Structures are given as structure tokens and as C-alpha cells.
Amino acid sequence: MNDDSNSSAARASLEDLIQSLPPDTRLPSYRELQQRYRLSPATVQRLLADLSRRGLLVTRQGNGTYTAPRRLAAVAPDVSWQTLALGSRPGLGPDLEHLVEPAPADTIGMAGGFLDERLQPLGLLAQATARAARRPQGWSRLPTQGLPELRAHFAAEVGGGLTAQNVLITSGGQAALSATFRHLCAPGDPVIMESPTYVGALVAARAAGLVLVPVPADKHGVLAGALAEALARTGARLVYLQPRYANPAGAVLDPQRRAEVLDAIGRHGAFLLEDDWMRDFDLGPPSPPPLASADDDGHVIYLRSLSKPVAPGLRVAGLIARGPALARLRRGRISDDLFVAPVLQQVALDVLTAPGWLRHLGSLRRALRERRDALVAAIAASLPGCSLPVVPAGGVHLWLRLPDHCSDADVADLAAAKGVLVSPGRGSFAAEPPGSYLRLSYAAAEVPALVKGVSMLAEAIAACP
């Protein structure tokens, strides 16, 4: 008797038998089933147990096995009651959700900012993960601020006399943004942001109930005079900037404006959240050091995350502050999720200190430079009605100005229908946008796909009403 060959056929026959019987009908005895399907007692017992787990049978102690009672026909669930219970909540629109969703396999992804797997240091990650998983402390509790060695590494990157004691490890950059907005501000407080800016920062600030105060920026970064005026007018105590390859426009804050920004922040007794998301993405000469390195009095809160240069799944970031602000952020973060998984922190440290990390950055920068240059050339050749206000010397995006008659949302929809995903610019503005823009990423597509994507984008723009 070969149970392996018989059990599959017996399972199907048993299911047919069960479906043919009325509810609460007793099945033949174990012995009868063994004989009918030529199975061993153990196999019959295993099949019946499996069918019971699936809800097709019920066993009554001392009385045999029965077909299960039929459930009434399923009624479509009604969740409409949740509309009243939930009410409305600002800041939780779909813009950020669209950016973080992986692009479908049959499309050209030029919307998100994460590196594709071909540019990720997968070998370094695999080795670091294997080592971290074997360490007993990888599964224990760490100091609530995070792994001391990782904190020291982040502090040393910034300089300016900062130490491990100034660093708080968070679950990625987005979590750090959310924590800063919620724990250093109260609902209804103003927060100043350069315009345009990172969609995720706008979403997090709105979700925290803050009032967004946009300040214009140009190809040299935020306008320092306008920033000082906004601080004086609103009394805001928090400013959010990306001085290095700002998302989405790609500007680097001009050296003279750096001093003016720090002066304005200091005079008005405000905090500056410096989001250094593109620290590792110089594609030419080195960009200026962080603003935090020139601040001794705790005005600058510095954020450095790893999901862009390493991999999206490495949700680890360093948030650096001085004085009472650090204590407020530490306690607030503990209330959010206690601490970051130690094994992830150890993986992050091992990758950043591995001998191959600098080699990885070198090859990454060469690949991104090639992609950026190819995308710029394709735009010049195929999109004569569009313009690039800045060709950034680093980062992973281009900020494309569309013809005045084109709607960014319409162009993005038409492009998506053709199979290329781009990000409409309106989501990057806290108020009404001054024109139509698209953010084009070269992080996740290789050169041939980028060139093809621009060609498809040209068709979408030509079809724009």
C-alpha cells in the first residue's frame, strides 16, 4: 500500500464526499475509510485532521466525525460606520504612498528615490546580516539611544565636536521626521519649509497638525532673507531644510546663504531640522559639510538616514541634537516604539565600517553619474518644450519644468498609461505651485530604460490638452 501515491487522490475524493453530504452527516468510520481508499490508519487520521482545520469536518468525542454545519451565505461586509468613527485627518493623502510603492515589473520606474537592487551593496548586507544574527547582543536590549558604536560613527561623520551622546538612533528617516515634528511642536504651531520640498516632510508635518509656512528657494537653495522674514512674521520655532541636493529641486545651499540661515535661526531662537538625505551622493566635487558642524548652540537638529545609500529595507537613521531638545526627542521616541531592533543597528554599523563600503560608494556614484547624464541628454533631445532649472551635481532626481499649458497630474497619468511612472510636482509644494513640474528619478532605472522613458514622456506631453 503506497500512502504517498494514494493520499492526494483520497483527499480529493474525501472533499467531494463531504460536499455531497448534507450538514451534520456522520462520515464512515476510520476502518471503512482505510479500506475504501487503501490508506494506513495514520494517513486517514492526518487527512481528517487537516479537513477539520479547514472547517469542513467536526469531530464529536466518542461519536465520530461529521460534516460541518453549512455557513449562511456570506453577506458583503459593511464598514461604512467607520466614516463617522474616524472623521477626517489632514496630511494622510496618497502622495507619499504612491512614491514608496514598488513600480510594477512591466513599467519604467522614474518616480521613487530608492536605489534598484543592482546598485545596492547586497554582498556587504549579506555578510553584515550573517555576523549580526550570530551575535547574542543582536537580540537583546541596547541603550535606548541606540548602539554606542553606531552613534559614535554618525557623530564623527558630522564633526563639530559632536559625540555619541548627541545621537539618537531611529527607525529610518521618516520616523525621525515624524518624531521631531510631533515632539518639538504642538498641533497648530507653524513650521517653515523651503518650497518645493520633500513630500514625506509635508505629510509628516500635516499629520502632526502643524501649519506649513512655505519659503521660496532657487537654484542656490532657500532664500535666506525670506526665511528670516518668515521667522519674524510667524514666530515659528522649527524650520525644515535639505541643504544638500534638496528634494526635489536638487539645489545645494550657497555658502553665503549658509551663514545667513544659521544667523537667522540663532537670532530668532529657532530649531533647524537639517535633513541630510543625500550625504553619500556627490557625483562631482564634494558638497559643503553639514550645517550642524558649524552650530555649537544646539539650534541645528541633524538627520542622516541609510535607506537611500544602502537599501530601502535598512530602516535605520541617526538624529543628532544638543541639550534639552535631545532629551525631549529621546523620551518621545521611546513612547513611539521603545527602540530600534539591535540586529538592524549592528548590520548598519558593519556595512558603514566595512572595507568595501567606500568601494561601493565609488561604483554607485559612477553609475548614478552615467544615468543622470543620459537622462539630461535625453530630455534635451526629446523634450524641447521643457527645461531643467538645475542640473544637480549629486542626488538621484531631476526637477523638470513642463510647458505652461500642461498639467503635471495629467502628464503623469498619461505617462503611466504608457508604462512610465513619474512624480507630479504639485505634491512637493505646501501651497499652490508656481508652475507645472515633474520629479524624474534615475535611481531605479538603467540608461536604456531612462532614454525610453523620456521618449514615452514626450508622447504623453504631446497628448496633453
Short mmCIF file of C-alpha atoms in Angstrom, two decimals:
data_model
loop_
_atom_site.label_atom_id
_atom_site.label_comp_id
_atom_site.label_asym_id
_atom_site.label_seq_id
_atom_site.Cartn_x
_atom_site.Cartn_y
_atom_site.Cartn_z
CA MET A 1 0.00 0.00 0.00
CA ASN A 2 1.60 3.28 -1.12
CA ASP A 3 0.15 6.07 1.03
CA ASP A 4 2.11 8.78 -0.77
CA SER A 5 0.53 7.97 -4.12
CA ASN A 6 -2.93 7.38 -2.68
CA SER A 7 -3.30 10.24 -0.21
CA SER A 8 -3.67 13.03 -2.79
CA ALA A 9 -6.39 11.17 -4.65
CA ALA A 10 -8.02 10.22 -1.35
CA ARG A 11 -8.02 13.85 -0.20
CA ALA A 12 -9.82 14.94 -3.36
CA SER A 13 -12.34 12.10 -3.07
CA LEU A 14 -12.99 12.89 0.59
CA GLU A 15 -13.63 16.55 -0.23
CA ASP A 16 -16.10 15.51 -2.96
CA LEU A 17 -17.81 13.18 -0.49
CA ILE A 18 -18.08 15.91 2.15
CA GLN A 19 -19.53 18.39 -0.33
CA SER A 20 -22.13 15.84 -1.45
CA LEU A 21 -23.39 15.11 2.06
CA PRO A 22 -25.87 17.25 3.99
CA PRO A 23 -24.55 19.22 7.01
CA ASP A 24 -24.14 17.27 10.26
CA THR A 25 -23.86 13.93 8.44
CA ARG A 26 -21.70 11.29 10.04
CA LEU A 27 -18.75 10.10 7.92
CA PRO A 28 -17.90 6.41 7.50
CA SER A 29 -15.72 5.01 10.28
CA TYR A 30 -11.90 5.15 10.20
CA ARG A 31 -11.80 1.46 9.26
CA GLU A 32 -14.20 1.95 6.35
CA LEU A 33 -12.18 4.92 5.06
CA GLN A 34 -8.94 2.90 5.30
CA GLN A 35 -10.42 0.12 3.25
CA ARG A 36 -12.15 2.38 0.74
CA TYR A 37 -9.06 4.47 -0.05
CA ARG A 38 -6.40 1.85 0.76
CA LEU A 39 -4.68 4.08 3.34
CA SER A 40 -2.94 3.45 6.64
CA PRO A 41 -4.67 4.48 9.91
CA ALA A 42 -2.11 7.29 10.41
CA THR A 43 -2.77 8.72 6.94
CA VAL A 44 -6.55 8.67 7.45
CA GLN A 45 -6.12 10.43 10.77
CA ARG A 46 -3.88 13.07 9.20
CA LEU A 47 -6.30 13.74 6.31
CA LEU A 48 -9.31 14.08 8.60
CA ALA A 49 -7.39 16.40 10.94
CA ASP A 50 -6.44 18.61 8.01
CA LEU A 51 -10.04 18.76 6.73
CA SER A 52 -11.18 19.63 10.25
CA ARG A 53 -8.70 22.51 10.42
CA ARG A 54 -10.14 23.80 7.17
CA GLY A 55 -13.62 23.82 8.69
CA LEU A 56 -15.04 21.03 6.53
CA LEU A 57 -15.44 18.50 9.34
CA VAL A 58 -16.17 18.47 13.07
CA THR A 59 -15.20 15.68 15.46
CA ARG A 60 -17.55 14.76 18.32
CA GLN A 61 -15.78 12.94 21.11
CA GLY A 62 -16.91 9.31 21.20
CA ASN A 63 -19.45 9.86 18.45
CA GLY A 64 -17.43 10.02 15.21
CA THR A 65 -16.66 12.64 12.57
CA TYR A 66 -19.39 14.74 10.92
CA THR A 67 -19.66 17.16 8.04
CA ALA A 68 -19.58 20.73 9.33
CA PRO A 69 -22.74 22.81 9.54
CA ARG A 70 -23.19 24.95 6.47
CA ARG A 71 -22.50 28.62 6.97
CA LEU A 72 -25.11 31.03 5.76
CA ALA A 73 -24.31 32.73 2.51
CA ALA A 74 -21.76 35.44 3.18
CA VAL A 75 -23.13 38.95 3.31
CA ALA A 76 -20.92 41.71 1.95
CA PRO A 77 -19.30 43.40 4.96
CA ASP A 78 -20.43 46.93 5.74
CA VAL A 79 -17.65 49.16 7.00
CA SER A 80 -19.44 52.44 6.31
CA TRP A 81 -19.78 53.04 10.07
CA GLN A 82 -16.04 53.80 10.14
CA THR A 83 -16.57 57.05 8.21
CA LEU A 84 -18.21 58.66 11.23
CA ALA A 85 -15.92 56.99 13.77
CA LEU A 86 -12.71 58.07 12.02
CA GLY A 87 -13.67 61.58 10.96
CA SER A 88 -11.16 63.48 8.82
CA ARG A 89 -7.38 63.57 9.30
CA PRO A 90 -5.18 66.04 7.40
CA GLY A 91 -1.84 65.04 6.00
CA LEU A 92 -2.61 61.41 5.21
CA GLY A 93 -3.17 61.71 1.47
CA PRO A 94 -1.82 59.27 -1.13
CA ASP A 95 1.22 61.28 -2.31
CA LEU A 96 3.83 59.54 -0.14
CA GLU A 97 2.13 56.18 -0.53
CA HIS A 98 2.49 56.41 -4.31
CA LEU A 99 6.19 57.21 -4.01
CA VAL A 100 7.11 54.28 -1.77
CA GLU A 101 5.11 51.61 -3.62
CA PRO A 102 7.40 49.48 -5.82
CA ALA A 103 6.92 50.05 -9.53
CA PRO A 104 5.17 47.18 -11.34
CA ALA A 105 7.54 44.90 -13.22
CA ASP A 106 6.25 45.95 -16.65
CA THR A 107 6.83 49.70 -16.10
CA ILE A 108 9.79 52.10 -16.10
CA GLY A 109 10.07 53.48 -12.58
CA MET A 110 11.14 57.15 -12.52
CA ALA A 111 9.02 58.25 -9.57
CA GLY A 112 10.66 56.91 -6.39
CA GLY A 113 14.03 57.66 -4.86
CA PHE A 114 15.22 54.23 -3.74
CA LEU A 115 18.11 52.50 -5.48
CA ASP A 116 17.29 49.41 -7.51
CA GLU A 117 18.90 46.17 -6.37
CA ARG A 118 21.68 46.44 -8.97
CA LEU A 119 23.04 49.47 -7.10
CA GLN A 120 22.60 48.16 -3.56
CA PRO A 121 25.57 46.65 -1.65
CA LEU A 122 23.87 43.28 -1.36
CA GLY A 123 27.13 41.42 -0.66
CA LEU A 124 28.03 43.74 2.21
CA LEU A 125 24.49 43.46 3.56
CA ALA A 126 24.51 39.65 3.43
CA GLN A 127 27.82 39.42 5.26
CA ALA A 128 26.84 42.00 7.86
CA THR A 129 23.48 40.32 8.47
CA ALA A 130 25.08 36.91 8.97
CA ARG A 131 27.52 38.35 11.50
CA ALA A 132 24.86 40.37 13.32
CA ALA A 133 22.48 37.41 13.58
CA ARG A 134 25.16 35.33 15.30
CA ARG A 135 25.85 37.94 17.98
CA PRO A 136 23.81 37.33 21.17
CA GLN A 137 23.54 41.09 21.77
CA GLY A 138 21.79 41.44 18.40
CA TRP A 139 18.62 40.20 20.06
CA SER A 140 18.98 41.94 23.42
CA ARG A 141 18.15 45.42 24.61
CA LEU A 142 20.55 48.26 23.90
CA PRO A 143 20.72 51.72 25.48
CA THR A 144 17.54 53.49 24.39
CA GLN A 145 19.54 56.00 22.31
CA GLY A 146 20.98 53.14 20.26
CA LEU A 147 24.14 51.15 19.64
CA PRO A 148 27.02 53.28 21.04
CA GLU A 149 29.42 52.44 18.20
CA LEU A 150 26.86 53.36 15.53
CA ARG A 151 26.07 56.61 17.32
CA ALA A 152 29.78 57.43 17.51
CA HIS A 153 30.12 56.76 13.76
CA PHE A 154 27.27 59.14 12.89
CA ALA A 155 28.69 61.83 15.20
CA ALA A 156 32.17 61.53 13.66
CA GLU A 157 30.69 61.95 10.16
CA VAL A 158 29.27 65.34 11.13
CA GLY A 159 32.17 66.63 13.24
CA GLY A 160 31.75 69.93 15.06
CA GLY A 161 32.53 68.45 18.46
CA LEU A 162 29.52 66.13 18.41
CA THR A 163 29.81 62.78 20.21
CA ALA A 164 27.83 59.57 20.54
CA GLN A 165 25.93 61.19 23.42
CA ASN A 166 24.34 63.61 20.93
CA VAL A 167 22.98 60.87 18.65
CA LEU A 168 19.63 59.08 18.78
CA ILE A 169 19.05 56.05 16.54
CA THR A 170 15.60 55.95 14.91
CA SER A 171 13.68 53.58 12.65
CA GLY A 172 14.56 55.35 9.43
CA GLY A 173 14.44 58.96 8.30
CA GLN A 174 10.66 59.19 8.01
CA ALA A 175 10.23 58.09 11.63
CA ALA A 176 12.76 60.73 12.68
CA LEU A 177 10.87 63.45 10.79
CA SER A 178 7.59 62.42 12.36
CA ALA A 179 9.11 62.28 15.85
CA THR A 180 10.70 65.73 15.51
CA PHE A 181 7.51 67.38 14.27
CA ARG A 182 5.38 65.77 16.96
CA HIS A 183 7.69 66.08 19.96
CA LEU A 184 9.23 69.52 19.37
CA CYS A 185 6.00 71.17 18.23
CA ALA A 186 2.36 71.18 19.27
CA PRO A 187 -0.65 70.94 16.94
CA GLY A 188 -1.33 74.35 15.45
CA ASP A 189 2.30 75.51 15.61
CA PRO A 190 3.87 76.93 12.45
CA VAL A 191 6.75 75.10 10.76
CA ILE A 192 8.77 76.76 8.00
CA MET A 193 9.74 74.72 4.93
CA GLU A 194 11.61 75.57 1.77
CA SER A 195 9.40 75.35 -1.28
CA PRO A 196 9.33 72.96 -3.03
CA THR A 197 10.34 70.26 -0.56
CA TYR A 198 10.21 66.56 0.27
CA VAL A 199 6.69 65.13 0.07
CA GLY A 200 7.27 62.97 3.16
CA ALA A 201 8.14 66.01 5.28
CA LEU A 202 4.94 67.75 4.20
CA VAL A 203 2.91 64.65 5.02
CA ALA A 204 4.54 64.19 8.45
CA ALA A 205 4.11 67.87 9.39
CA ARG A 206 0.45 67.91 8.36
CA ALA A 207 -0.18 64.67 10.25
CA ALA A 208 1.32 66.33 13.35
CA GLY A 209 -1.23 69.13 12.99
CA LEU A 210 1.35 71.81 12.13
CA VAL A 211 0.70 74.90 10.00
CA LEU A 212 3.02 74.85 6.97
CA VAL A 213 4.80 78.09 6.10
CA PRO A 214 6.48 77.79 2.69
CA VAL A 215 9.58 79.90 1.92
CA PRO A 216 10.79 80.13 -1.70
CA ALA A 217 14.05 78.64 -2.89
CA ASP A 218 16.05 78.93 -6.10
CA LYS A 219 18.96 77.09 -7.67
CA HIS A 220 21.18 78.19 -4.76
CA GLY A 221 18.83 76.92 -2.06
CA VAL A 222 16.39 78.60 0.30
CA LEU A 223 16.23 82.42 0.16
CA ALA A 224 17.79 83.44 3.46
CA GLY A 225 16.09 86.84 3.56
CA ALA A 226 12.67 85.31 3.04
CA LEU A 227 13.44 82.75 5.74
CA ALA A 228 14.33 85.49 8.24
CA GLU A 229 11.16 87.37 7.35
CA ALA A 230 9.02 84.24 7.85
CA LEU A 231 10.62 83.61 11.26
CA ALA A 232 9.87 87.16 12.36
CA ARG A 233 6.32 87.14 11.00
CA THR A 234 5.16 83.73 12.24
CA GLY A 235 7.19 83.19 15.39
CA ALA A 236 7.93 79.67 14.14
CA ARG A 237 10.33 77.67 16.28
CA LEU A 238 11.13 74.95 13.75
CA VAL A 239 12.49 75.15 10.20
CA TYR A 240 12.92 72.15 7.90
CA LEU A 241 15.60 72.28 5.16
CA GLN A 242 17.58 69.95 2.90
CA PRO A 243 20.77 71.97 2.26
CA ARG A 244 22.42 69.19 0.19
CA TYR A 245 20.70 68.30 -3.15
CA ALA A 246 17.27 69.35 -1.93
CA ASN A 247 14.41 67.07 -2.86
CA PRO A 248 13.02 67.64 -5.46
CA ALA A 249 14.83 70.68 -6.95
CA GLY A 250 18.41 69.43 -6.44
CA ALA A 251 19.85 72.71 -5.11
CA VAL A 252 22.82 72.92 -2.74
CA LEU A 253 22.64 75.77 -0.24
CA ASP A 254 25.02 78.55 -1.29
CA PRO A 255 27.98 79.16 1.10
CA GLN A 256 26.95 82.77 1.82
CA ARG A 257 23.37 81.73 2.47
CA ARG A 258 24.56 79.02 4.87
CA ALA A 259 25.90 81.69 7.20
CA GLU A 260 22.77 83.82 6.77
CA VAL A 261 20.47 80.89 7.52
CA LEU A 262 22.36 79.99 10.70
CA ASP A 263 22.33 83.64 11.76
CA ALA A 264 18.56 83.94 11.24
CA ILE A 265 17.89 80.72 13.14
CA GLY A 266 20.05 81.89 16.04
CA ARG A 267 18.57 85.41 16.23
CA HIS A 268 15.03 84.08 16.36
CA GLY A 269 15.71 81.28 18.85
CA ALA A 270 14.50 78.55 16.48
CA PHE A 271 15.49 75.00 15.63
CA LEU A 272 16.59 73.93 12.17
CA LEU A 273 15.94 70.31 11.18
CA GLU A 274 18.70 69.59 8.65
CA ASP A 275 17.71 66.55 6.57
CA ASP A 276 20.98 65.36 5.03
CA TRP A 277 19.34 62.64 2.97
CA MET A 278 21.87 62.84 0.11
CA ARG A 279 25.07 62.86 2.18
CA ASP A 280 26.60 59.99 0.17
CA PHE A 281 25.52 61.13 -3.29
CA ASP A 282 28.08 63.66 -4.50
CA LEU A 283 28.50 62.93 -8.22
CA GLY A 284 31.20 65.54 -8.68
CA PRO A 285 33.26 67.70 -6.30
CA PRO A 286 32.43 67.29 -2.60
CA SER A 287 29.50 69.36 -1.36
CA PRO A 288 29.81 71.55 1.77
CA PRO A 289 29.75 69.92 5.22
CA PRO A 290 26.54 69.78 7.25
CA LEU A 291 25.24 72.98 8.83
CA ALA A 292 25.28 71.08 12.11
CA SER A 293 29.07 71.08 12.05
CA ALA A 294 29.05 74.90 12.37
CA ASP A 295 26.47 75.09 15.16
CA ASP A 296 27.64 74.95 18.76
CA ASP A 297 24.46 76.09 20.50
CA GLY A 298 22.01 73.32 19.64
CA HIS A 299 19.94 75.15 17.02
CA VAL A 300 20.55 72.52 14.30
CA ILE A 301 18.99 69.07 14.62
CA TYR A 302 20.69 66.83 12.10
CA LEU A 303 19.17 63.81 10.37
CA ARG A 304 21.14 61.20 8.46
CA SER A 305 19.40 58.07 7.12
CA LEU A 306 20.64 54.90 5.42
CA SER A 307 17.75 53.65 3.29
CA LYS A 308 18.89 55.67 0.25
CA PRO A 309 22.65 54.84 0.10
CA VAL A 310 22.29 51.24 1.37
CA ALA A 311 18.85 49.68 0.81
CA PRO A 312 15.18 50.58 1.42
CA GLY A 313 14.78 47.81 3.99
CA LEU A 314 17.57 49.11 6.25
CA ARG A 315 15.30 51.39 8.28
CA VAL A 316 17.99 52.97 10.44
CA ALA A 317 18.79 56.66 10.86
CA GLY A 318 20.70 58.94 13.20
CA LEU A 319 19.06 62.04 14.72
CA ILE A 320 21.61 64.40 16.29
CA ALA A 321 20.78 67.17 18.76
CA ARG A 322 22.17 69.01 21.77
CA GLY A 323 20.69 69.95 25.12
CA PRO A 324 17.06 69.60 26.26
CA ALA A 325 15.89 69.01 22.69
CA LEU A 326 17.78 65.72 22.66
CA ALA A 327 16.12 64.62 25.91
CA ARG A 328 12.70 65.56 24.53
CA LEU A 329 13.31 63.61 21.33
CA ARG A 330 14.71 60.59 23.19
CA ARG A 331 11.72 60.34 25.51
CA GLY A 332 9.29 60.94 22.69
CA ARG A 333 10.89 58.26 20.57
CA ILE A 334 10.72 55.77 23.44
CA SER A 335 6.98 56.43 23.61
CA ASP A 336 6.73 55.73 19.87
CA ASP A 337 8.41 52.30 19.62
CA LEU A 338 10.85 51.85 22.55
CA PHE A 339 13.99 51.20 20.46
CA VAL A 340 15.27 50.13 17.06
CA ALA A 341 15.98 46.41 16.59
CA PRO A 342 19.60 45.87 17.75
CA VAL A 343 20.31 43.46 14.91
CA LEU A 344 19.48 46.17 12.35
CA GLN A 345 21.72 48.66 14.12
CA GLN A 346 24.59 46.17 14.07
CA VAL A 347 24.04 45.48 10.37
CA ALA A 348 24.14 49.22 9.69
CA LEU A 349 27.39 49.65 11.63
CA ASP A 350 29.03 46.67 9.93
CA VAL A 351 28.12 47.96 6.45
CA LEU A 352 29.31 51.52 7.13
CA THR A 353 32.64 50.36 8.57
CA ALA A 354 33.33 47.53 6.11
CA PRO A 355 36.40 47.87 3.86
CA GLY A 356 34.12 47.53 0.85
CA TRP A 357 31.82 50.43 1.77
CA LEU A 358 33.93 53.14 0.14
CA ARG A 359 34.39 50.97 -2.96
CA HIS A 360 30.62 50.58 -3.12
CA LEU A 361 30.13 54.35 -2.92
CA GLY A 362 32.63 54.86 -5.73
CA SER A 363 30.87 52.44 -8.08
CA LEU A 364 27.45 53.79 -7.03
CA ARG A 365 28.44 57.35 -7.86
CA ARG A 366 29.83 56.35 -11.25
CA ALA A 367 26.61 54.53 -12.15
CA LEU A 368 24.39 57.40 -10.99
CA ARG A 369 26.51 59.96 -12.84
CA GLU A 370 26.12 57.95 -16.04
CA ARG A 371 22.37 57.70 -15.52
CA ARG A 372 21.99 61.41 -14.71
CA ASP A 373 23.96 62.48 -17.78
CA ALA A 374 21.98 60.14 -20.04
CA LEU A 375 18.68 61.43 -18.64
CA VAL A 376 19.74 65.08 -19.10
CA ALA A 377 20.79 64.36 -22.71
CA ALA A 378 17.53 62.52 -23.45
CA ILE A 379 15.50 65.44 -22.09
CA ALA A 380 17.44 67.93 -24.22
CA ALA A 381 16.87 65.77 -27.32
CA SER A 382 13.23 64.75 -26.83
CA LEU A 383 11.60 67.43 -24.65
CA PRO A 384 12.45 70.80 -26.26
CA GLY A 385 9.45 72.49 -24.61
CA CYS A 386 10.64 71.55 -21.12
CA SER A 387 13.53 72.86 -19.05
CA LEU A 388 15.75 71.86 -16.13
CA PRO A 389 16.22 74.78 -13.72
CA VAL A 390 19.13 72.89 -12.14
CA VAL A 391 21.32 70.01 -13.30
CA PRO A 392 22.31 68.85 -9.82
CA ALA A 393 25.87 67.82 -9.03
CA GLY A 394 24.53 64.96 -6.95
CA GLY A 395 21.43 63.16 -5.76
CA VAL A 396 19.04 60.92 -7.68
CA HIS A 397 16.43 63.31 -9.17
CA LEU A 398 15.89 65.89 -11.87
CA TRP A 399 13.27 68.63 -11.49
CA LEU A 400 11.61 69.13 -14.88
CA ARG A 401 9.61 72.25 -15.73
CA LEU A 402 6.74 71.43 -18.08
CA PRO A 403 5.23 73.74 -20.70
CA ASP A 404 2.75 76.18 -19.18
CA HIS A 405 -0.25 74.57 -20.85
CA CYS A 406 0.48 71.14 -19.33
CA SER A 407 -0.88 69.88 -16.03
CA ASP A 408 1.67 67.82 -14.11
CA ALA A 409 -1.05 65.45 -12.90
CA ASP A 410 -2.40 64.94 -16.43
CA VAL A 411 1.07 64.30 -17.85
CA ALA A 412 1.84 61.82 -15.05
CA ASP A 413 -1.42 59.96 -15.72
CA LEU A 414 -0.80 59.85 -19.48
CA ALA A 415 2.77 58.66 -18.92
CA ALA A 416 1.61 55.94 -16.52
CA ALA A 417 -0.84 54.69 -19.14
CA LYS A 418 2.13 54.29 -21.49
CA GLY A 419 4.18 52.44 -18.87
CA VAL A 420 6.49 55.08 -17.35
CA LEU A 421 5.96 56.28 -13.78
CA VAL A 422 6.88 59.86 -12.86
CA SER A 423 6.04 62.03 -9.86
CA PRO A 424 3.83 65.11 -10.36
CA GLY A 425 5.43 68.14 -8.76
CA ARG A 426 2.36 69.60 -7.05
CA GLY A 427 2.77 67.23 -4.11
CA SER A 428 6.08 68.93 -3.24
CA PHE A 429 4.50 72.32 -2.57
CA ALA A 430 2.91 73.34 0.73
CA ALA A 431 0.75 75.88 -1.15
CA GLU A 432 -0.24 76.45 -4.77
CA PRO A 433 2.64 75.56 -7.12
CA PRO A 434 4.06 78.38 -9.28
CA GLY A 435 4.11 76.11 -12.33
CA SER A 436 3.91 72.54 -13.56
CA TYR A 437 6.83 70.28 -12.67
CA LEU A 438 7.72 66.60 -12.69
CA ARG A 439 10.28 64.91 -10.49
CA LEU A 440 12.23 62.36 -12.52
CA SER A 441 14.35 59.82 -10.66
CA TYR A 442 17.29 57.93 -12.12
CA ALA A 443 17.78 55.76 -9.03
CA ALA A 444 15.86 52.70 -10.17
CA ALA A 445 16.21 52.51 -13.97
CA GLU A 446 19.26 51.89 -16.15
CA VAL A 447 20.26 54.10 -19.06
CA PRO A 448 18.28 52.34 -21.87
CA ALA A 449 15.12 52.39 -19.76
CA LEU A 450 15.62 56.07 -18.89
CA VAL A 451 16.01 57.02 -22.55
CA LYS A 452 12.93 55.01 -23.47
CA GLY A 453 11.04 56.55 -20.56
CA VAL A 454 11.78 60.08 -21.81
CA SER A 455 10.55 59.11 -25.27
CA MET A 456 7.28 57.86 -23.75
CA LEU A 457 7.08 61.01 -21.63
CA ALA A 458 7.41 63.10 -24.79
CA GLU A 459 4.40 61.29 -26.21
CA ALA A 460 2.44 61.97 -23.02
CA ILE A 461 3.30 65.70 -23.13
CA ALA A 462 2.33 65.88 -26.81
CA ALA A 463 -1.04 64.35 -25.91
CA CYS A 464 -1.59 66.81 -23.07
CA PRO A 465 -4.63 69.03 -23.79
#
